[in-house]
Amino acid sequence: MKIFETLTRIDRRIIFLALGGLIIFSLLFPRFLKVRVFPPVAKLYEAVDKIPPDKALILDISYGPQYQAECEPMAYTVLRHAYKNRTKVLALSLYAEYLGLAKKVLDDVTAEYNRNARSRDDSLIYGRDYVFLGWQPPPIIPILGMGESIAGVYQIDYYGNQTDTLPLMKHIKNYNNVSILVALGGGTGSEKWWAQFAQRKFGLRVGAGCSAVLGADYYPYYQAGQFTGMMVGVKGAAEYEELASSRAKITAERVASERMLSLTYAHLIMIAFIVIGNISYFVTRRKK
Amino acid sequence: MTTLMITLMMALAPPSDVKAYDTPGDGGSSITIEWQLSPDDEDIDGYEIHRSTDNVTFEKVGFVGKGIAQTDDKTRDRERYYYKIAAVKDTARAYSTSQGPFSSAAQWFNTTMWNVLIGFVVSSFFIIFFIYRARKGRSLYIRKIAGLSAVDDAVGRATEMGKPILYSLGLGQIDAIATIASLNIVGEVAKKCAEFETKFLCPTFDPVVYTVSREIVKQSYGTVGKPDRYDPNSVFYLAASSMAYASGICGIMTRERPATNFWIGSFGAESLILAETGAAMGAIQIAGTDNVTQLPFFITACDYTLIGEELYAASAYISKEPLLLGAIKGEDFIKVIIVGLLLVGSVIGLVSRFQILSLFK
Amino acid sequence: MKKKIPLALVFIAGVSGLVAAFVPHPLVKAGDEIMRNDVLRIIQSFAFILALSSLVSVHTSKIRTRRHKWPYSIVLLASFLITSVIGLGGGVSGRGILPTQIGNFNFNIQTIYQNVIIALSTSMFALLAFYMASASYRAFRIRSFEATLLLSAAFIVMLGVLPIGDAISHHLPAFAQWILDVPNAAGQRGIAFGIALGGLATALKIVLGIERSWLGGGGA
Amino acid sequence: MNFDPWIWIGALLSLAIFSFLYKENPVYYVAEHIYIGVINGYLVTFYWHNILVPILFKRLFSGMYLLIIPAFIGCLYFTRFIPRLSWLVRIPIALFMGYYTGLFIPVTIQADIIKQIQATLLTTQNFKMWNAGALGIVWSVILFVGVICTISYFYFSREHKGALRVTSRIGIVFIMLGFGASFGYTVMSRVTLLIGKLQFLMGDWLGIIK
């Protein structure tokens, strides 16, 4: 019975070691986990999938480092999906600090796509297939201003090109030429601003991706139809990856689905410790 | 080309019923315009708002997407404006008839906030009324608050063990109500520490809160007649960044080994780092915050947690000030009113056609 | 006078704040903007200077008196000085009077922010994952009625958000969401009413000069 | 393995913070003191370049002499070092606290009382919010009861006996279920951050995983 005594008071360092060890193990031997897709993500996927050829997708990458682990996989998978369908993409960030994170996603996915391209027509060309608009302060300026003219708000793009001279921007003038905007905010609440201003004033469809901590706060927006669809936390990203892989046949690495495995291990070990604690607590208490 | 444009224009039906009015409850410089959607709303790009001061030459002042039938326009107050709305498709425009004149003006009261004003007047009345009654010497009953009775024991325990007491006022600025409530409690805790000659540590986050709490603690030592025991470095500024503050306190906890930790004020994600490190050090911990998202973590890791309003009640209770206690009675009275409003409002909402929700915008 | 002037000021400032919220007139709005964007921010910067003097004095006195673990204070003061010099001299974007680049090595304030501050803060944040594990192990026991409720809700949600929860039962994720949307929302809303009323009462007491702890006198 | 010095600095500082999980140690203490030093140095830069220079000095020297007033009030903080004048510290504090508490009152009445009443009322419109058909009515009623019972838990001026005891106990049930749920939900977010952090250490720094 002494064992139960010990099990009611496991040293926290053993718990830390078990948790950290399991996560490291799962990272060394990555496997992805299949997830069931729920309506909020399915709706977002549908909306991105059905973007007509004459319309564009705007991707707002405004998460900071604290939410990078959750939101970055969303950015990757949505962008891959759009590229696969040859959807035109405009990327931007509402915050100067996070431009670097946005550029990283754009560079990575574009390079990855172009590596498999066979001809010039087949590859993604800056200005023709995608544009990185960069940043214009304060956030409300692009959110409202792009309703009238995108090139008016972003007169030069991130690289200093005159925006209205880019071939893509000749067709994509304002929100009327944008099928959906996917806002990946992570903690700043910027997804809500898109819904409150761009959606209400211009009828722009908005999809959101947020940290799991904010899921409960954002759910009402999805219920009210202000978000066309939404991804919550790494699980939302994994669901999107699931669709991207099964339906769009995208074969790229599934970061979020792999993280789901680590996450499952982590949750299970926590649950296991809680169960052990309770059983041994129960046993020792009965003895007394 | 011209013929083509004319045919296009004829094919496009304009929006109708244009109405405009001074945007209510604002500081002027804005007119709200409404219209009925064009029958061709499905096919068009959107609507342009055209404005004129003489009803002859119009200029374009705005644009909204299709399906939208209301917008506002930035104006100069007292200027007279005429408006017409055009349905737009590519280069084609179908104009509504022009309407006007309209003008905007600044208001002295935000009429959309009338319900807030009523709420303010009613609740202030009851709070002040009960404070006034308390001043007259009516005794008031306040139910026991678990965390509070623990304060004495906690200070006593630290004294016996010869260990310090650590008090964090949280990460709120001086305008956060939780911080102000915490300032009330820190004075009392400091007094007890002064009496028992227990070492007192108060690392602060916000610069202004630092200056205030320093004065309070200094005064507490004076009040119990031990001004010489006050250490000017006991209240100190650490870092105005949440995780840096947390890492600093973790370090302080392991170096100074306080027997009791107080986490009272407003907190963010760092709450669990603080409370869990404290728990691992075996300290007694008393927490209190009005940040609902952080309460679960304090509840799991601390011995006593003051939940939301309990924190304010505690701050009144601990000072034993009848005036402060009177306010609690007033708050309770307003709670009864709120519950009443919920019940009556629901009955009205269910049985009548009256749009009860519109009263609570 | 030492109390009356501050109390009068707090009353005047409080009423102005209240008026600013209800009156949309441009005159009032302009005053409100000056107050918040200029006056109060400038005042706050001076409080920050005072706070820094506390930081520096605590640590210099530790070094002077060779108090327990004093060498760490040198680390603190040194990193504070270096960062301040780079930040003040090198400017926000590293284009100030001080060079912030040697060869390919860049050390302007943004680089320091990106690589030092973010590395440290995300690491502290990551500690939370471990602490959640240890806190839940210790506290989630069927010890009392309340603890059992806490435990079961957390248990259901932790399982419900995972594929494995979905595999156990398709209803589990929906149930987890339901706990969040219904009982959680009810509890939070009830707490919010209390907080709002308590806050309202405290704010009134401050503006009216009934609550005076901030004067440093403790109590009334 | 990556040889960018900043990656190394970031990685070593991260490891130093993680070492606190084992126990307190000199490496952690060094990281902690660097953190506090650097963050305050960063804040100095921020206050100087983003507030004092653009809002105060630049405008002061271009003729907005009235700005001398807030600067003077700000300087009153330093009277703390002069015992006879130290009460003047209360003046900037009074301004700061008074103005923000005044602003706070209407905001809290609107957001935390009026809006919450609106969302809790039992009306056909609120039933539809759930998108759950007839079940929406049930959810709304549970929410309604939960809110009222939770309010009753915070009723301080009467002993919790009789009916009040029952309702406040029910209130506690709602509070605890909610706390448990939000604990469970937050786990996912924090663990993901840890996973991302470990991926940085093992991938970007050590290069042992992709």
PDB file of C-alpha atoms in Angstrom, chain C residues 83-207:
ATOM      1  CA  THR C  83      20.285  47.613 -24.095  1.00  0.00           C
ATOM      2  CA  SER C  84      19.458  51.202 -23.199  1.00  0.00           C
ATOM      3  CA  VAL C  85      22.546  52.534 -24.941  1.00  0.00           C
ATOM      4  CA  ILE C  86      21.855  50.493 -28.066  1.00  0.00           C
ATOM      5  CA  GLY C  87      18.193  51.522 -28.005  1.00  0.00           C
ATOM      6  CA  LEU C  88      18.696  55.206 -27.285  1.00  0.00           C
ATOM      7  CA  GLY C  89      21.764  55.645 -29.460  1.00  0.00           C
ATOM      8  CA  GLY C  90      20.933  53.228 -32.231  1.00  0.00           C
ATOM      9  CA  GLY C  91      17.315  54.305 -32.561  1.00  0.00           C
ATOM     10  CA  VAL C  92      14.214  52.173 -32.984  1.00  0.00           C
ATOM     11  CA  SER C  93      15.131  50.903 -36.433  1.00  0.00           C
ATOM     12  CA  GLY C  94      18.874  50.898 -35.866  1.00  0.00           C
ATOM     13  CA  ARG C  95      19.400  54.059 -37.896  1.00  0.00           C
ATOM     14  CA  GLY C  96      20.458  56.308 -35.028  1.00  0.00           C
ATOM     15  CA  ILE C  97      23.790  57.934 -34.277  1.00  0.00           C
ATOM     16  CA  LEU C  98      25.294  54.775 -32.869  1.00  0.00           C
ATOM     17  CA  PRO C  99      26.387  52.025 -35.266  1.00  0.00           C
ATOM     18  CA  THR C 100      24.475  48.816 -34.613  1.00  0.00           C
ATOM     19  CA  GLN C 101      26.204  46.537 -37.021  1.00  0.00           C
ATOM     20  CA  ILE C 102      29.656  44.995 -37.135  1.00  0.00           C
ATOM     21  CA  GLY C 103      30.278  43.193 -40.386  1.00  0.00           C
ATOM     22  CA  ASN C 104      27.284  40.940 -40.897  1.00  0.00           C
ATOM     23  CA  PHE C 105      26.392  40.948 -37.232  1.00  0.00           C
ATOM     24  CA  ASN C 106      23.412  43.140 -36.509  1.00  0.00           C
ATOM     25  CA  PHE C 107      22.583  44.182 -32.982  1.00  0.00           C
ATOM     26  CA  ASN C 108      19.995  46.938 -33.174  1.00  0.00           C
ATOM     27  CA  ILE C 109      17.146  47.080 -30.682  1.00  0.00           C
ATOM     28  CA  GLN C 110      14.742  45.200 -32.986  1.00  0.00           C
ATOM     29  CA  THR C 111      17.179  42.310 -33.357  1.00  0.00           C
ATOM     30  CA  ILE C 112      17.571  42.194 -29.591  1.00  0.00           C
ATOM     31  CA  TYR C 113      13.818  42.209 -29.225  1.00  0.00           C
ATOM     32  CA  GLN C 114      13.351  39.434 -31.804  1.00  0.00           C
ATOM     33  CA  ASN C 115      16.071  37.177 -30.491  1.00  0.00           C
ATOM     34  CA  VAL C 116      16.459  37.828 -26.787  1.00  0.00           C
ATOM     35  CA  ILE C 117      13.148  39.108 -25.476  1.00  0.00           C
ATOM     36  CA  ILE C 118      11.003  36.842 -27.638  1.00  0.00           C
ATOM     37  CA  ALA C 119      13.158  33.796 -26.902  1.00  0.00           C
ATOM     38  CA  LEU C 120      12.842  34.468 -23.178  1.00  0.00           C
ATOM     39  CA  SER C 121       9.159  35.267 -23.173  1.00  0.00           C
ATOM     40  CA  THR C 122       8.119  32.301 -25.311  1.00  0.00           C
ATOM     41  CA  SER C 123      10.197  30.040 -23.049  1.00  0.00           C
ATOM     42  CA  MET C 124       8.425  31.381 -19.980  1.00  0.00           C
ATOM     43  CA  PHE C 125       5.159  30.837 -21.811  1.00  0.00           C
ATOM     44  CA  ALA C 126       6.155  27.280 -22.635  1.00  0.00           C
ATOM     45  CA  LEU C 127       6.739  26.587 -18.938  1.00  0.00           C
ATOM     46  CA  LEU C 128       2.989  26.942 -18.602  1.00  0.00           C
ATOM     47  CA  ALA C 129       2.473  23.618 -20.352  1.00  0.00           C
ATOM     48  CA  PHE C 130       4.523  21.873 -17.660  1.00  0.00           C
ATOM     49  CA  TYR C 131       2.884  23.766 -14.846  1.00  0.00           C
ATOM     50  CA  MET C 132      -0.548  22.887 -16.141  1.00  0.00           C
ATOM     51  CA  ALA C 133       0.413  19.232 -15.900  1.00  0.00           C
ATOM     52  CA  SER C 134       1.710  19.483 -12.343  1.00  0.00           C
ATOM     53  CA  ALA C 135      -1.102  21.746 -11.137  1.00  0.00           C
ATOM     54  CA  SER C 136      -3.801  19.504 -12.554  1.00  0.00           C
ATOM     55  CA  TYR C 137      -2.191  16.391 -11.069  1.00  0.00           C
ATOM     56  CA  ARG C 138      -2.095  17.976  -7.624  1.00  0.00           C
ATOM     57  CA  ALA C 139      -5.428  19.771  -7.579  1.00  0.00           C
ATOM     58  CA  PHE C 140      -7.774  17.674  -9.689  1.00  0.00           C
ATOM     59  CA  ARG C 141      -8.752  15.198  -6.971  1.00  0.00           C
ATOM     60  CA  ILE C 142     -12.196  13.987  -6.022  1.00  0.00           C
ATOM     61  CA  ARG C 143     -11.627  15.665  -2.694  1.00  0.00           C
ATOM     62  CA  SER C 144     -14.692  17.862  -2.566  1.00  0.00           C
ATOM     63  CA  PHE C 145     -17.785  18.520  -4.594  1.00  0.00           C
ATOM     64  CA  GLU C 146     -16.271  21.615  -6.202  1.00  0.00           C
ATOM     65  CA  ALA C 147     -12.980  19.938  -7.043  1.00  0.00           C
ATOM     66  CA  THR C 148     -14.862  17.037  -8.635  1.00  0.00           C
ATOM     67  CA  LEU C 149     -16.804  19.397 -10.877  1.00  0.00           C
ATOM     68  CA  LEU C 150     -13.629  21.188 -11.878  1.00  0.00           C
ATOM     69  CA  LEU C 151     -11.942  17.882 -12.579  1.00  0.00           C
ATOM     70  CA  SER C 152     -14.745  16.405 -14.650  1.00  0.00           C
ATOM     71  CA  ALA C 153     -15.227  19.482 -16.828  1.00  0.00           C
ATOM     72  CA  ALA C 154     -11.501  19.738 -17.497  1.00  0.00           C
ATOM     73  CA  PHE C 155     -11.342  16.014 -18.196  1.00  0.00           C
ATOM     74  CA  ILE C 156     -14.158  16.108 -20.736  1.00  0.00           C
ATOM     75  CA  VAL C 157     -12.749  19.134 -22.523  1.00  0.00           C
ATOM     76  CA  MET C 158      -9.185  17.800 -22.608  1.00  0.00           C
ATOM     77  CA  LEU C 159     -10.434  14.593 -24.191  1.00  0.00           C
ATOM     78  CA  GLY C 160     -13.077  16.269 -26.312  1.00  0.00           C
ATOM     79  CA  VAL C 161     -10.703  18.520 -28.211  1.00  0.00           C
ATOM     80  CA  LEU C 162      -8.606  15.571 -29.367  1.00  0.00           C
ATOM     81  CA  PRO C 163      -9.177  13.052 -32.148  1.00  0.00           C
ATOM     82  CA  ILE C 164      -9.075  10.340 -29.501  1.00  0.00           C
ATOM     83  CA  GLY C 165     -12.057  11.889 -27.743  1.00  0.00           C
ATOM     84  CA  ASP C 166     -13.885  11.878 -31.019  1.00  0.00           C
ATOM     85  CA  ALA C 167     -12.967   8.217 -31.445  1.00  0.00           C
ATOM     86  CA  ILE C 168     -14.394   7.345 -28.028  1.00  0.00           C
ATOM     87  CA  SER C 169     -17.659   9.017 -28.907  1.00  0.00           C
ATOM     88  CA  HIS C 170     -18.740  11.453 -31.572  1.00  0.00           C
ATOM     89  CA  HIS C 171     -20.736  13.245 -28.893  1.00  0.00           C
ATOM     90  CA  LEU C 172     -17.712  14.066 -26.766  1.00  0.00           C
ATOM     91  CA  PRO C 173     -16.437  17.048 -28.806  1.00  0.00           C
ATOM     92  CA  ALA C 174     -19.949  18.453 -29.006  1.00  0.00           C
ATOM     93  CA  PHE C 175     -20.368  17.985 -25.277  1.00  0.00           C
ATOM     94  CA  ALA C 176     -17.078  19.748 -24.597  1.00  0.00           C
ATOM     95  CA  GLN C 177     -18.221  22.634 -26.759  1.00  0.00           C
ATOM     96  CA  TRP C 178     -21.541  22.663 -24.935  1.00  0.00           C
ATOM     97  CA  ILE C 179     -19.881  22.982 -21.522  1.00  0.00           C
ATOM     98  CA  LEU C 180     -17.977  25.931 -22.883  1.00  0.00           C
ATOM     99  CA  ASP C 181     -21.015  27.590 -24.469  1.00  0.00           C
ATOM    100  CA  VAL C 182     -23.618  27.041 -21.785  1.00  0.00           C
ATOM    101  CA  PRO C 183     -22.473  26.452 -18.184  1.00  0.00           C
ATOM    102  CA  ASN C 184     -19.190  28.275 -18.695  1.00  0.00           C
ATOM    103  CA  ALA C 185     -20.908  31.254 -20.297  1.00  0.00           C
ATOM    104  CA  ALA C 186     -23.454  31.356 -17.464  1.00  0.00           C
ATOM    105  CA  GLY C 187     -20.797  31.247 -14.748  1.00  0.00           C
ATOM    106  CA  GLN C 188     -18.656  33.852 -16.459  1.00  0.00           C
ATOM    107  CA  ARG C 189     -21.593  36.152 -17.010  1.00  0.00           C
ATOM    108  CA  GLY C 190     -22.680  35.912 -13.393  1.00  0.00           C
ATOM    109  CA  ILE C 191     -19.138  36.696 -12.281  1.00  0.00           C
ATOM    110  CA  ALA C 192     -19.007  39.578 -14.754  1.00  0.00           C
ATOM    111  CA  PHE C 193     -22.082  41.202 -13.193  1.00  0.00           C
ATOM    112  CA  GLY C 194     -20.456  41.083  -9.781  1.00  0.00           C
ATOM    113  CA  ILE C 195     -17.181  42.453 -11.107  1.00  0.00           C
ATOM    114  CA  ALA C 196     -18.950  45.266 -12.934  1.00  0.00           C
ATOM    115  CA  LEU C 197     -20.892  46.277  -9.822  1.00  0.00           C
ATOM    116  CA  GLY C 198     -17.890  46.017  -7.542  1.00  0.00           C
ATOM    117  CA  GLY C 199     -15.860  48.032 -10.021  1.00  0.00           C
ATOM    118  CA  LEU C 200     -18.587  50.604 -10.339  1.00  0.00           C
ATOM    119  CA  ALA C 201     -18.839  51.026  -6.586  1.00  0.00           C
ATOM    120  CA  THR C 202     -15.058  51.284  -6.200  1.00  0.00           C
ATOM    121  CA  ALA C 203     -14.833  53.823  -9.007  1.00  0.00           C
ATOM    122  CA  LEU C 204     -17.577  55.923  -7.439  1.00  0.00           C
ATOM    123  CA  LYS C 205     -15.915  55.752  -4.039  1.00  0.00           C
ATOM    124  CA  ILE C 206     -12.652  56.967  -5.529  1.00  0.00           C
ATOM    125  CA  VAL C 207     -14.166  59.839  -7.460  1.00  0.00           C
TER     126      VAL C 207
END
